[in-house]
mmCIF file of C-alpha atoms in Angstrom:
data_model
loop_
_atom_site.group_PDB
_atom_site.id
_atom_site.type_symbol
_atom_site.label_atom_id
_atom_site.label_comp_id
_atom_site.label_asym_id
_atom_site.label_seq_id
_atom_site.Cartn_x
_atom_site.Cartn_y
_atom_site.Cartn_z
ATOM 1 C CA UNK A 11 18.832 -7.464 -4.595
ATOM 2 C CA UNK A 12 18.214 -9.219 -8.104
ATOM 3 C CA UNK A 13 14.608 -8.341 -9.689
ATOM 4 C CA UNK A 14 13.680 -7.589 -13.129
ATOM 5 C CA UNK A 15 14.358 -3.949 -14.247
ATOM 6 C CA UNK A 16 10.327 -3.343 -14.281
ATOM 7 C CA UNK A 17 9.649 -5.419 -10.986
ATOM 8 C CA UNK A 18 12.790 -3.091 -9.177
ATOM 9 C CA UNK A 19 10.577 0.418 -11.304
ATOM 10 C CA UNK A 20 7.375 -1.126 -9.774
ATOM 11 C CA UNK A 21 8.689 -1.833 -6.098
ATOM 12 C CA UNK A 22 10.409 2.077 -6.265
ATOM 13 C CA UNK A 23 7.469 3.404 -7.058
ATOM 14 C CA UNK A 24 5.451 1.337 -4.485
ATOM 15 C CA UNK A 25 7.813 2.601 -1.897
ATOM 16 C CA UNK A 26 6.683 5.835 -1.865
ATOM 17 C CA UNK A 27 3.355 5.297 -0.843
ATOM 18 C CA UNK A 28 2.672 6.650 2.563
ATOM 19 C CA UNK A 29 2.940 3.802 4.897
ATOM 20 C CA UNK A 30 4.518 1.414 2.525
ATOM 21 C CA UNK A 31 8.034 -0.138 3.337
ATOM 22 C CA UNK A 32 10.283 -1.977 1.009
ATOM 23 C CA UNK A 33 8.351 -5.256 2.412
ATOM 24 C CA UNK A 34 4.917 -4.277 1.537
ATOM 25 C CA UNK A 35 6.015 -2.906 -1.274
ATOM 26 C CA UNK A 36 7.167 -6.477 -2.285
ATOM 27 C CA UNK A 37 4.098 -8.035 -1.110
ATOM 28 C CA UNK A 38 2.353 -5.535 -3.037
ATOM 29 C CA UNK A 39 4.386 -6.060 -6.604
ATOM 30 C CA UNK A 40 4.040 -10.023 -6.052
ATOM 31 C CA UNK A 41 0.569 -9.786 -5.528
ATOM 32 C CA UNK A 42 0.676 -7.386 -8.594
ATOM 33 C CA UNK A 43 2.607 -10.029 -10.635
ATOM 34 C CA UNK A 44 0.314 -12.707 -9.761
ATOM 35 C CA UNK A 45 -2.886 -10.732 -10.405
ATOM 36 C CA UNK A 46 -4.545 -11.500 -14.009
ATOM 37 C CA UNK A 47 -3.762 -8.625 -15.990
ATOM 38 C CA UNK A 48 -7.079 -6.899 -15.844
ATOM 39 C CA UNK A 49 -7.110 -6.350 -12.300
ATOM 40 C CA UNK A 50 -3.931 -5.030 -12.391
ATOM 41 C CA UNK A 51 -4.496 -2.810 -14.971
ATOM 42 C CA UNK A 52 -8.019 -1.749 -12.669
ATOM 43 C CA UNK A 53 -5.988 -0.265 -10.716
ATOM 44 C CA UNK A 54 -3.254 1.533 -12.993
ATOM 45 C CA UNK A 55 -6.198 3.353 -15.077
ATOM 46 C CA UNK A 56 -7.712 4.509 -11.706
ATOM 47 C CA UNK A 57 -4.813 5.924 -10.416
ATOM 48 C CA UNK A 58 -4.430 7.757 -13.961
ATOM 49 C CA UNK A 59 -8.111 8.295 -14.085
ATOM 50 C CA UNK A 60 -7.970 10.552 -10.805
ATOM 51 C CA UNK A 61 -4.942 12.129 -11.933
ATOM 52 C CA UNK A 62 -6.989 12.912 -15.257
ATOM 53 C CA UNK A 63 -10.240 13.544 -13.653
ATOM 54 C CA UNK A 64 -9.884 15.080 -10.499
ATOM 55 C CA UNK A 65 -9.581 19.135 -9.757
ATOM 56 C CA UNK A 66 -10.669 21.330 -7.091
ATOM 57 C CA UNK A 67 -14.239 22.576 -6.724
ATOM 58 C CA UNK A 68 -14.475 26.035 -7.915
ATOM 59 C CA UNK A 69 -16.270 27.158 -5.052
ATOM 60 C CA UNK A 70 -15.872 25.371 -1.870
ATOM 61 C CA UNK A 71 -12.288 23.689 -3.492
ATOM 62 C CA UNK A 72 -12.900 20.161 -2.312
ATOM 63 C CA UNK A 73 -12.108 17.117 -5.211
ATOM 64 C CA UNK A 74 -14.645 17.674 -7.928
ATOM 65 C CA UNK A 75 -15.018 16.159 -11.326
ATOM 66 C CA UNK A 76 -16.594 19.008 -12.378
ATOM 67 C CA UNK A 77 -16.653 22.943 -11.803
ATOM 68 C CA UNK A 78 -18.576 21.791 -8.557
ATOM 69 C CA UNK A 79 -18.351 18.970 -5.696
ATOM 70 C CA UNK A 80 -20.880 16.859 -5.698
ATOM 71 C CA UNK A 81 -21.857 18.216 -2.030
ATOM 72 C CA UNK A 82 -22.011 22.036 -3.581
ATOM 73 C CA UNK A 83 -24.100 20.905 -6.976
ATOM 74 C CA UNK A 84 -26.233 19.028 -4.535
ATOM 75 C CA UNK A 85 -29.802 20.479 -3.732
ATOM 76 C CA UNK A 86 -30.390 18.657 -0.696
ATOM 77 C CA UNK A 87 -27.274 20.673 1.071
ATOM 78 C CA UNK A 88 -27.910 23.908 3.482
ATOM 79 C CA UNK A 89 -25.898 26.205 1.204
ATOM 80 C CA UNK A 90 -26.669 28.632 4.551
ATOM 81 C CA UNK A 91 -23.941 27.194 6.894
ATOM 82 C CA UNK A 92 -20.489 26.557 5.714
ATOM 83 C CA UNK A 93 -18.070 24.184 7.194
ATOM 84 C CA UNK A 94 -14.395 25.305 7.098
ATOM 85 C CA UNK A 95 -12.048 22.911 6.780
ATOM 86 C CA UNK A 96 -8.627 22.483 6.625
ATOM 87 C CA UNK A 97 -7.996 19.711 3.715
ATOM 88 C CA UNK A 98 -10.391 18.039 1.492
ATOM 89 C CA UNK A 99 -9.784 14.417 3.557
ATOM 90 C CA UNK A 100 -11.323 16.207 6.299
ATOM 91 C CA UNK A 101 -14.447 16.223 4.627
ATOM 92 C CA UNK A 102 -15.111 12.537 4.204
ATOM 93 C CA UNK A 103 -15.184 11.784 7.802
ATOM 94 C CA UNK A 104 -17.619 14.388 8.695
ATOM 95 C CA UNK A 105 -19.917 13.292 5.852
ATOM 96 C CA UNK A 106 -19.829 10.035 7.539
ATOM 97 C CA UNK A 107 -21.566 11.005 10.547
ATOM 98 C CA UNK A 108 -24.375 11.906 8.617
ATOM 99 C CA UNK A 109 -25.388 15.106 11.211
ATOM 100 C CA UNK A 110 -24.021 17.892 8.812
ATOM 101 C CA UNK A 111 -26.246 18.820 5.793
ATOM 102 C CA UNK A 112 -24.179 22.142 4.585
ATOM 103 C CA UNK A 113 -21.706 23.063 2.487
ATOM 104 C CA UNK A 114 -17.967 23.526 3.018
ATOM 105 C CA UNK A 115 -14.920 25.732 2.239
ATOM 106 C CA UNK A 116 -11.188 23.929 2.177
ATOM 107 C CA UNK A 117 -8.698 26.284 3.316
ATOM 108 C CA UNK A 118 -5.751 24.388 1.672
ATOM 109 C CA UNK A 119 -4.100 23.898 5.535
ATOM 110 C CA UNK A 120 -3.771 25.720 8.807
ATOM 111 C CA UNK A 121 -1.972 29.021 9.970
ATOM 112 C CA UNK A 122 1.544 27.942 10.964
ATOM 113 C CA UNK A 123 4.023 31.081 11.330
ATOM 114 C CA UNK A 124 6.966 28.501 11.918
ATOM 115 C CA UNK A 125 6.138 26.786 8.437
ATOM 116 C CA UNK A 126 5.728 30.312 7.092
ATOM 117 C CA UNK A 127 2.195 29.914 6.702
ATOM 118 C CA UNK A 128 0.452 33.074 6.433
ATOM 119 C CA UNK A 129 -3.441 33.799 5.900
ATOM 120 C CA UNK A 130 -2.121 34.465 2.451
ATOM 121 C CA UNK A 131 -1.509 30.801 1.784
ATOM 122 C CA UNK A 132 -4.803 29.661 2.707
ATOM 123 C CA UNK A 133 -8.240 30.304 0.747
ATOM 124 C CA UNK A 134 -9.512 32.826 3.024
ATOM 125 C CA UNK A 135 -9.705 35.705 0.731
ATOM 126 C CA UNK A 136 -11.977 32.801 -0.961
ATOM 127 C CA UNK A 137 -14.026 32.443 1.858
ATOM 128 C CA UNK A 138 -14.807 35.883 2.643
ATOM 129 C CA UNK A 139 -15.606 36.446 -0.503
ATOM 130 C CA UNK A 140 -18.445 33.664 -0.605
ATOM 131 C CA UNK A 141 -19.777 35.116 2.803
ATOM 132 C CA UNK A 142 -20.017 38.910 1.275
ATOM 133 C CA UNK A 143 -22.210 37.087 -1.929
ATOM 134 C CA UNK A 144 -23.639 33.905 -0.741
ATOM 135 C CA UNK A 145 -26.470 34.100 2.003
ATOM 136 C CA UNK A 146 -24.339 32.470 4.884
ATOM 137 C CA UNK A 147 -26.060 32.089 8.572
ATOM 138 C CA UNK A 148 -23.402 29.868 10.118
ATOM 139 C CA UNK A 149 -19.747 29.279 10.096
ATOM 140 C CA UNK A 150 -18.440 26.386 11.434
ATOM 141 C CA UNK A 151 -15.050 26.125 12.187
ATOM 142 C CA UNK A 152 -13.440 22.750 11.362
ATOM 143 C CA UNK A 153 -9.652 22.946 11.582
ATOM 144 C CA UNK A 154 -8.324 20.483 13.379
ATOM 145 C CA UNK A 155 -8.340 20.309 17.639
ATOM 146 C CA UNK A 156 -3.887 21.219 17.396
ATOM 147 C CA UNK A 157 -2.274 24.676 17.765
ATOM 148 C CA UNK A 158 -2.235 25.663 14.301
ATOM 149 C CA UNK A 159 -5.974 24.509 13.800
ATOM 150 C CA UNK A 160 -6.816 26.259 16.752
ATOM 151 C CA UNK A 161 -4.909 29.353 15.779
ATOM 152 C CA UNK A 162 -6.725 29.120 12.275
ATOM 153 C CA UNK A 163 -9.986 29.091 13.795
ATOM 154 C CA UNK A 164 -9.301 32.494 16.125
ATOM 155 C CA UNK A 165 -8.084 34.022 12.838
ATOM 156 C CA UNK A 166 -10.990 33.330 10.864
ATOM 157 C CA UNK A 167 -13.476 34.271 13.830
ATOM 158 C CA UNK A 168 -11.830 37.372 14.446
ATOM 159 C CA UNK A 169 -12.753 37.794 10.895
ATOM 160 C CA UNK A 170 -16.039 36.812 10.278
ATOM 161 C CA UNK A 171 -17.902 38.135 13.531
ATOM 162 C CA UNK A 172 -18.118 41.284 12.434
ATOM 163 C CA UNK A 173 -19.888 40.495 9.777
ATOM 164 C CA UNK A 174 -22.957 39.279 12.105
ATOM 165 C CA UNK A 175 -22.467 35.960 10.935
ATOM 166 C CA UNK A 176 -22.523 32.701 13.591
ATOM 167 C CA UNK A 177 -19.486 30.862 13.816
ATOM 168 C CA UNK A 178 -19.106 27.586 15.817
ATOM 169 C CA UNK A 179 -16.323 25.458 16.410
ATOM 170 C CA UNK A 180 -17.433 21.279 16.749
ATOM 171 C CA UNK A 181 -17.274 20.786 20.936
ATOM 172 C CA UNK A 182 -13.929 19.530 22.499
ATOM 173 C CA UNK A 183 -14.402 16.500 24.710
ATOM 174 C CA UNK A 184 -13.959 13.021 25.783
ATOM 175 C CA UNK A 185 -13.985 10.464 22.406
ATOM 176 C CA UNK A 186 -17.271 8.442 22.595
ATOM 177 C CA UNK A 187 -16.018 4.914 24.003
ATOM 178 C CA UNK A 188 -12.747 6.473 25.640
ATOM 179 C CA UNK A 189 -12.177 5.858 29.275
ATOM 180 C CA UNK A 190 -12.157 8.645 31.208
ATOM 181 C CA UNK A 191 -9.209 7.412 32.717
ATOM 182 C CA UNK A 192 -7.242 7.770 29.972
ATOM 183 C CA UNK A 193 -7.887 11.135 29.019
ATOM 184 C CA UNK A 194 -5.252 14.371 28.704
ATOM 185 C CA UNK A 195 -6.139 16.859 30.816
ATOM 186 C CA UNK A 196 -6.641 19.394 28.661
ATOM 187 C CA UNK A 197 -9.168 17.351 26.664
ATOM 188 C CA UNK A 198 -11.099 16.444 29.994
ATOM 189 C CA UNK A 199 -10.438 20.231 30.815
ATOM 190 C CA UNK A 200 -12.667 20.760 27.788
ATOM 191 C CA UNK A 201 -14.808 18.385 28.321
ATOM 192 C CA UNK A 202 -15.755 19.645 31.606
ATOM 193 C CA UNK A 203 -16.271 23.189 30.697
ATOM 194 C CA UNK A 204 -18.252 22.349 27.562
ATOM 195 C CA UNK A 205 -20.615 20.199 30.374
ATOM 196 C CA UNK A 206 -23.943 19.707 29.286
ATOM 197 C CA UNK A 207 -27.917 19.736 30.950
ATOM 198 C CA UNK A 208 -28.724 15.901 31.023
ATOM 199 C CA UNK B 27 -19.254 7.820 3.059
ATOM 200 C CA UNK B 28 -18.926 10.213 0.834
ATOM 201 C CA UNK B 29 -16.028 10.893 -2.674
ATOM 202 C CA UNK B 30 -15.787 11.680 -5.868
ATOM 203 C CA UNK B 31 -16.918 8.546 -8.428
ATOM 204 C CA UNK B 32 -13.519 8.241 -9.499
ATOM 205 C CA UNK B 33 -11.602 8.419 -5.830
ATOM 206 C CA UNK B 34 -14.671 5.940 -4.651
ATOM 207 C CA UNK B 35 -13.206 3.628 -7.304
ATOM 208 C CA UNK B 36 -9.359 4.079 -6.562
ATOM 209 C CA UNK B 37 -10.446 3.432 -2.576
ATOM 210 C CA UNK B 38 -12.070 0.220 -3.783
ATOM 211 C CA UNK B 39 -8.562 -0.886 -6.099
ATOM 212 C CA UNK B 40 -6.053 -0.093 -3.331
ATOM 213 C CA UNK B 41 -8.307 -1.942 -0.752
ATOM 214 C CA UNK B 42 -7.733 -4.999 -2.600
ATOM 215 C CA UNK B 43 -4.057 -4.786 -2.401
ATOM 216 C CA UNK B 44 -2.709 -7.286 0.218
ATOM 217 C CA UNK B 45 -2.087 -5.454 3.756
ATOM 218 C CA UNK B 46 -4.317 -1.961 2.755
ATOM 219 C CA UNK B 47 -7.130 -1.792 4.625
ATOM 220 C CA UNK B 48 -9.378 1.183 4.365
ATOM 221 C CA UNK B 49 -7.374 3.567 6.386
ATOM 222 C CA UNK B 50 -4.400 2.752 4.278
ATOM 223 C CA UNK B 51 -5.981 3.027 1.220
ATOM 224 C CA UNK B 52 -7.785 6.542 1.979
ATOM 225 C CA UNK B 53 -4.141 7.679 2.901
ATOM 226 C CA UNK B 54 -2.657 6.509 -0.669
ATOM 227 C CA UNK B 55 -5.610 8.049 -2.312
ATOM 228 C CA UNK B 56 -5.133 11.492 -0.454
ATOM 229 C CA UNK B 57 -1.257 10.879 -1.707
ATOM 230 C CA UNK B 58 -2.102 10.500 -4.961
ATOM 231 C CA UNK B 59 -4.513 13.133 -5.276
ATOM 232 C CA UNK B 60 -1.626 15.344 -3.779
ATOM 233 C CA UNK B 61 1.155 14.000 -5.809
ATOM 234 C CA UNK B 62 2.369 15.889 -8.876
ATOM 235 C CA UNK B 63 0.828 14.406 -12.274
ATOM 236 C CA UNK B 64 3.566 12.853 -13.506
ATOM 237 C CA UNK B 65 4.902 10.869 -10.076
ATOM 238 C CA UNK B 66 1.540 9.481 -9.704
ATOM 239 C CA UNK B 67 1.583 8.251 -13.535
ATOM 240 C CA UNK B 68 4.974 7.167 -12.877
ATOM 241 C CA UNK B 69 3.462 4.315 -10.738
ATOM 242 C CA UNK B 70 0.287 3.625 -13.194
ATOM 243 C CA UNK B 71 2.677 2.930 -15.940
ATOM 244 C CA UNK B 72 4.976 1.197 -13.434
ATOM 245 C CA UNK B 73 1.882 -1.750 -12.987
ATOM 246 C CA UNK B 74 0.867 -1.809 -16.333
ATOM 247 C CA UNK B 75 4.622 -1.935 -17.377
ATOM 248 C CA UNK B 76 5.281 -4.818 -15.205
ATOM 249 C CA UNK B 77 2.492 -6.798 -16.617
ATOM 250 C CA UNK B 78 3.015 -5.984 -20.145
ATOM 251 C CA UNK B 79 6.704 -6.739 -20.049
ATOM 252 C CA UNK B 80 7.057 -9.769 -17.113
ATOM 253 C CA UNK B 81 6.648 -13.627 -18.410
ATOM 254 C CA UNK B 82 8.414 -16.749 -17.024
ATOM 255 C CA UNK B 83 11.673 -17.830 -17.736
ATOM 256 C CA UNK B 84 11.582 -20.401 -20.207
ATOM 257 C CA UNK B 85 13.593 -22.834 -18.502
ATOM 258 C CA UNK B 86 13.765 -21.892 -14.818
ATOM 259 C CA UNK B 87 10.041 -19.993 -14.493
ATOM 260 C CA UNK B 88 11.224 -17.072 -12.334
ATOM 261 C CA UNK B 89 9.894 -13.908 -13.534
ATOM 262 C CA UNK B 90 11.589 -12.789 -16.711
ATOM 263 C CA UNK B 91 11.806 -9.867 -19.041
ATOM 264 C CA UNK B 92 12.940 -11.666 -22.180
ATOM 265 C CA UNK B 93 12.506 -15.771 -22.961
ATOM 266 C CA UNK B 94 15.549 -16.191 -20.175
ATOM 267 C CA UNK B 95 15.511 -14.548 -16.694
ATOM 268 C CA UNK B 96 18.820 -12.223 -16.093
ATOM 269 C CA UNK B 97 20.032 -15.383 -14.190
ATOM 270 C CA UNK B 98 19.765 -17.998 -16.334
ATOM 271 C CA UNK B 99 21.559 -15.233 -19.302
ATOM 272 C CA UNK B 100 24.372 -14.540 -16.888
ATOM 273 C CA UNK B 101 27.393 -16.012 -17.785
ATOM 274 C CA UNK B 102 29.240 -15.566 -14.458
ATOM 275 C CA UNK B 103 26.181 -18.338 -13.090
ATOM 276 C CA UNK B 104 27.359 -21.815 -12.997
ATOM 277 C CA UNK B 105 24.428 -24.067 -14.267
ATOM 278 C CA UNK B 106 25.835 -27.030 -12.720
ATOM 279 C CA UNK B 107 23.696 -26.056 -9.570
ATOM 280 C CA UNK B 108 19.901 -25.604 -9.543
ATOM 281 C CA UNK B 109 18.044 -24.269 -6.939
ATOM 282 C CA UNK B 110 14.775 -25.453 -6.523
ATOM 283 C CA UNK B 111 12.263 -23.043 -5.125
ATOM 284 C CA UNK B 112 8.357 -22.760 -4.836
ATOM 285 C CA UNK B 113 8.050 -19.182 -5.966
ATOM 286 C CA UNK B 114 9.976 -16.795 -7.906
ATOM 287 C CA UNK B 115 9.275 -14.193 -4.542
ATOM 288 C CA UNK B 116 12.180 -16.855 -3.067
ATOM 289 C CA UNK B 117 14.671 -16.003 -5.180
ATOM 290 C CA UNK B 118 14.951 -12.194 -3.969
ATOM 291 C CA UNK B 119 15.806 -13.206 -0.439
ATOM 292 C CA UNK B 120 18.375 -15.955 -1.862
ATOM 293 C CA UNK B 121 20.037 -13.658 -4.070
ATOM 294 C CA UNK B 122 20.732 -10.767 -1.109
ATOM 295 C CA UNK B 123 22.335 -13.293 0.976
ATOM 296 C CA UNK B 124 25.230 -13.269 -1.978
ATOM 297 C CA UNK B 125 26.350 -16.983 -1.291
ATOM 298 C CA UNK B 126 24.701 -18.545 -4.141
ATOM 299 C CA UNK B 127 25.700 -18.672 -7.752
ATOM 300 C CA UNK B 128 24.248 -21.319 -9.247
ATOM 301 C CA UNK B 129 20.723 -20.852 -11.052
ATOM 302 C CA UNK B 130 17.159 -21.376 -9.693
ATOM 303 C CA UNK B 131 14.027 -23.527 -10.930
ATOM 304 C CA UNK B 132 10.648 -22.247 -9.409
ATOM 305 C CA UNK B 133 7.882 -25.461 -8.267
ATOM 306 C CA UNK B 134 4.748 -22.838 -8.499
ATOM 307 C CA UNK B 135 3.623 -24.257 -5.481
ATOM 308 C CA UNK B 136 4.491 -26.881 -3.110
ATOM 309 C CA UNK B 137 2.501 -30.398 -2.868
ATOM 310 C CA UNK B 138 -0.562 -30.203 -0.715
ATOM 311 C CA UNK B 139 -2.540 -32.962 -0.515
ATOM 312 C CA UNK B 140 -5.170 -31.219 1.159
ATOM 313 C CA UNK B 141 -5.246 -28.607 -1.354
ATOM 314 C CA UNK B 142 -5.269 -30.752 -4.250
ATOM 315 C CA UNK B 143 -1.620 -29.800 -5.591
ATOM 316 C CA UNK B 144 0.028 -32.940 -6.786
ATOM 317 C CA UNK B 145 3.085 -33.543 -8.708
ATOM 318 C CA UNK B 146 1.210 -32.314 -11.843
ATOM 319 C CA UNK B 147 0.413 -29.130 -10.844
ATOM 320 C CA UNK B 148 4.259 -28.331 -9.803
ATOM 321 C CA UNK B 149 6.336 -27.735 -13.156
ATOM 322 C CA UNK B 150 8.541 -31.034 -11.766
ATOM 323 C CA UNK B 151 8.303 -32.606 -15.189
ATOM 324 C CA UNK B 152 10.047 -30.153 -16.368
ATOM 325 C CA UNK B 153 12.964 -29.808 -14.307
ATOM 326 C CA UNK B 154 13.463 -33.949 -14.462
ATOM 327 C CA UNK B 155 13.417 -32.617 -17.873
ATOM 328 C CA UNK B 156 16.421 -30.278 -17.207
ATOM 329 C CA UNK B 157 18.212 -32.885 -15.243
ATOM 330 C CA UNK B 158 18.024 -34.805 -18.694
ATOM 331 C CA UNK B 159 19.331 -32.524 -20.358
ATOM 332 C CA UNK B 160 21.630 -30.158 -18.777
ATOM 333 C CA UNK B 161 24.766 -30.672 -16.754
ATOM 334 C CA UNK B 162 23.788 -30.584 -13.086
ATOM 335 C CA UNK B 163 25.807 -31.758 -10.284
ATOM 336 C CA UNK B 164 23.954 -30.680 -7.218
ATOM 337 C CA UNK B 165 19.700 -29.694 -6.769
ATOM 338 C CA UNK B 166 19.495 -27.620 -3.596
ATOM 339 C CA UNK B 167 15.989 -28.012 -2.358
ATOM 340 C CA UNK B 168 15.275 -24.232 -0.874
ATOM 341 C CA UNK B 169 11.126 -25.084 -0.478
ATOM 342 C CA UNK B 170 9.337 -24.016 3.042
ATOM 343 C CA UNK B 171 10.668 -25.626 5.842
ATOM 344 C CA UNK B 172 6.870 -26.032 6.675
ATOM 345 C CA UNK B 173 4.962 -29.452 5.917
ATOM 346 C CA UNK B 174 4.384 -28.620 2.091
ATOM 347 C CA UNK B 175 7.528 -27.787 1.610
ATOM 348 C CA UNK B 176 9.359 -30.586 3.582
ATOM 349 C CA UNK B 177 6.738 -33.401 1.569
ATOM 350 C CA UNK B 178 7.695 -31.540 -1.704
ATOM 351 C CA UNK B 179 11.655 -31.904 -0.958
ATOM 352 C CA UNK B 180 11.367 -35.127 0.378
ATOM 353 C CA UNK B 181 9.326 -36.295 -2.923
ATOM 354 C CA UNK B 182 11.679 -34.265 -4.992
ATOM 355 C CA UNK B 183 14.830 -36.152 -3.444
ATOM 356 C CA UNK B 184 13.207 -39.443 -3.692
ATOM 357 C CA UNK B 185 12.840 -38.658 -7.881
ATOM 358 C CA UNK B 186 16.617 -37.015 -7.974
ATOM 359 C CA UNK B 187 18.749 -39.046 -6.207
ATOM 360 C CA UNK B 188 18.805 -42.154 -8.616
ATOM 361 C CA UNK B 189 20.321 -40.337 -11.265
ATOM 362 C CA UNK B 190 23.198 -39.707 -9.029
ATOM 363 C CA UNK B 191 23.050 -35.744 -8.695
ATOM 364 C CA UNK B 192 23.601 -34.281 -5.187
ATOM 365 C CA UNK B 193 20.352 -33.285 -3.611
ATOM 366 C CA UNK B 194 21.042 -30.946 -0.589
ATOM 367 C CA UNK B 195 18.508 -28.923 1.183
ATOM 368 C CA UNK B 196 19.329 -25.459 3.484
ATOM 369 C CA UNK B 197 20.180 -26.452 6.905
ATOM 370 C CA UNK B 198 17.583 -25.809 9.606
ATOM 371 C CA UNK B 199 19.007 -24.281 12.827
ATOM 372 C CA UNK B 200 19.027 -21.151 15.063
ATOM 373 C CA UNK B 201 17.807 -17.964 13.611
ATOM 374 C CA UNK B 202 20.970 -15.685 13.520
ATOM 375 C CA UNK B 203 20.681 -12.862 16.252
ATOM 376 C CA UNK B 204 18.013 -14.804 17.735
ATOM 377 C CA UNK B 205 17.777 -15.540 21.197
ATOM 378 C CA UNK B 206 18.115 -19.762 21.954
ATOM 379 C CA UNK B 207 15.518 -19.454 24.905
ATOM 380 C CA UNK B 208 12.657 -18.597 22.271
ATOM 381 C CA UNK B 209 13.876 -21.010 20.054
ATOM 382 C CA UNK B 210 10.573 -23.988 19.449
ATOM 383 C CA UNK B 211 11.549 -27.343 20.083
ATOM 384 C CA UNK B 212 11.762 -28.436 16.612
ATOM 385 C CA UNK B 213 14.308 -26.090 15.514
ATOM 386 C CA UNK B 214 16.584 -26.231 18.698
ATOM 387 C CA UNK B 215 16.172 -29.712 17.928
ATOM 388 C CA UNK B 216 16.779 -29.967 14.200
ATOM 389 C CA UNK B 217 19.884 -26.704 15.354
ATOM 390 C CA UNK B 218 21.202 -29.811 17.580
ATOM 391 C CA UNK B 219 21.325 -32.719 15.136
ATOM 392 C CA UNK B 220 23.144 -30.052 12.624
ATOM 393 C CA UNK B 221 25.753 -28.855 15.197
ATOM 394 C CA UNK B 222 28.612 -28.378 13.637
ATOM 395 C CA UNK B 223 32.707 -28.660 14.915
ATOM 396 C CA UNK B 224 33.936 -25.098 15.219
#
């Protein structure tokens, strides 16, 4: 395919975005081309500005612009109860439904022997650490609802227990607006044995 | 929701992009945050590259790196055939089909009435003006088969024809590979007034 040497570097580069294809990667570099230059450019300094600006949160090791998140600096947040997650994209989505006012820890991904995965890769050493100095009530355990999430969060409560610190795990169930019809077994399995006074 | 000032303002420049809605653009941001330094600058400098470097073609007005596009500098293009073509984003898909070796000369548009484009806002002055001047033998008139295209080809021909150069336009017909049940009427039609002897 003909296309100026910088239009075929632009469209190579666009192609390895997640979810981008060589045709929205065209529709992307047209729309590029077409844009005045200071939008386009917008968007090239933020990409460098994250790059430039972002690192991980020296405690909890979510994004941060500085030493600390903006959740851990903050003095409205329950530093008592710490949610455990796997990545920092899980957080955003919990912050969302504006029920959790604690902090978190970001374990850098889940236990996975078959990826070679040990506790060693993850920030737990991290984690305990911040439970034997911070004042810590409750643990909840975040990782996500698949084997090696669920394996992580039996590791880390095996762990933690002993130290006569709560840990939780958010409920399994049926999605809010999902037809029971529809549901896997093992999710209405769940459901059912998490059943609750009405 | 909750990120980081500068991830808050990455989200809002990839949302903009055409096709990235928010769940696309929170999975290029988490990319990007992932992605080595130097890949993710790779595609900053790839946008502001393309707009620093890409102008139009002085005489055809597809996208060009110097005052000529690499088509109207190559040598092994014969000049005595001009494709006519609303954007330069039609001269990609022309190009792959590897059939065509003459050069191009981008509208900017098509004529829409309704929209306000007339003959002034298309660059048509200027390719009368190449008519003029260069030695052409045959405008191929590769605008939309859609209504602004068809009115713009139609208009074009009516301007071209006088000065005895052959004005062609791509046939109409079946879709290769496509199945003649699904075919609309106009096409099968338009397919049926082209047939051909085989």
């Amino acid at each position: 395919m003909y296309a100026a040497p910088s239009i075929q570097k632009l469209l190579d580069e666009l192609e390895r975005l997640p979810g981008v294809g060589p045709k929205s990667a065209q529709r992307i570099a047209y729309w590029i081309l077409n844009a005045d230059k200071a939008t386009a450019l917008r968007l090239a300094e933020a990409i460098a500005e994250v790059k430039d600006q972002v690192r991980f949160c020296e405690r909890c090791f979510n994004y941060a612009e500085d030493d600390l998140c903006e959740i851990c600096r903050s003095p409205k947040r329950d530093a008592g109860v710490i949610c455990v997650v796997s990545e920092p994209r899980d957080i955003p989505p919990i912050e969302r439904t504006a029920v959790y006012d604690g902090v978190y820890h970001v374990l850098g991904g889940a236990l996975s022997p078959l990826e070679g995965i040990g506790p060693d890769n993850l920030r737990i050493a991290e984690l305990m650490k911040r439970l034997a100095s911070e004042e810590v009530r409750e643990v909840v355990l975040a990782t996500n609802p698949n084997v090696e999430g669920e394996t992580t969060a039996a590791y880390l409560a095996r762990l933690i227990k002993p130290l006569g610190i709560r840990v939780t795990r958010p409920a399994s169930g049926l999605p809010v607006g999902g037809d029971l019809e529809f549901a896997d077994e093992v999710t209405l399995g769940r459901a059912l044995e998490g059943r609750r006074e009405v």
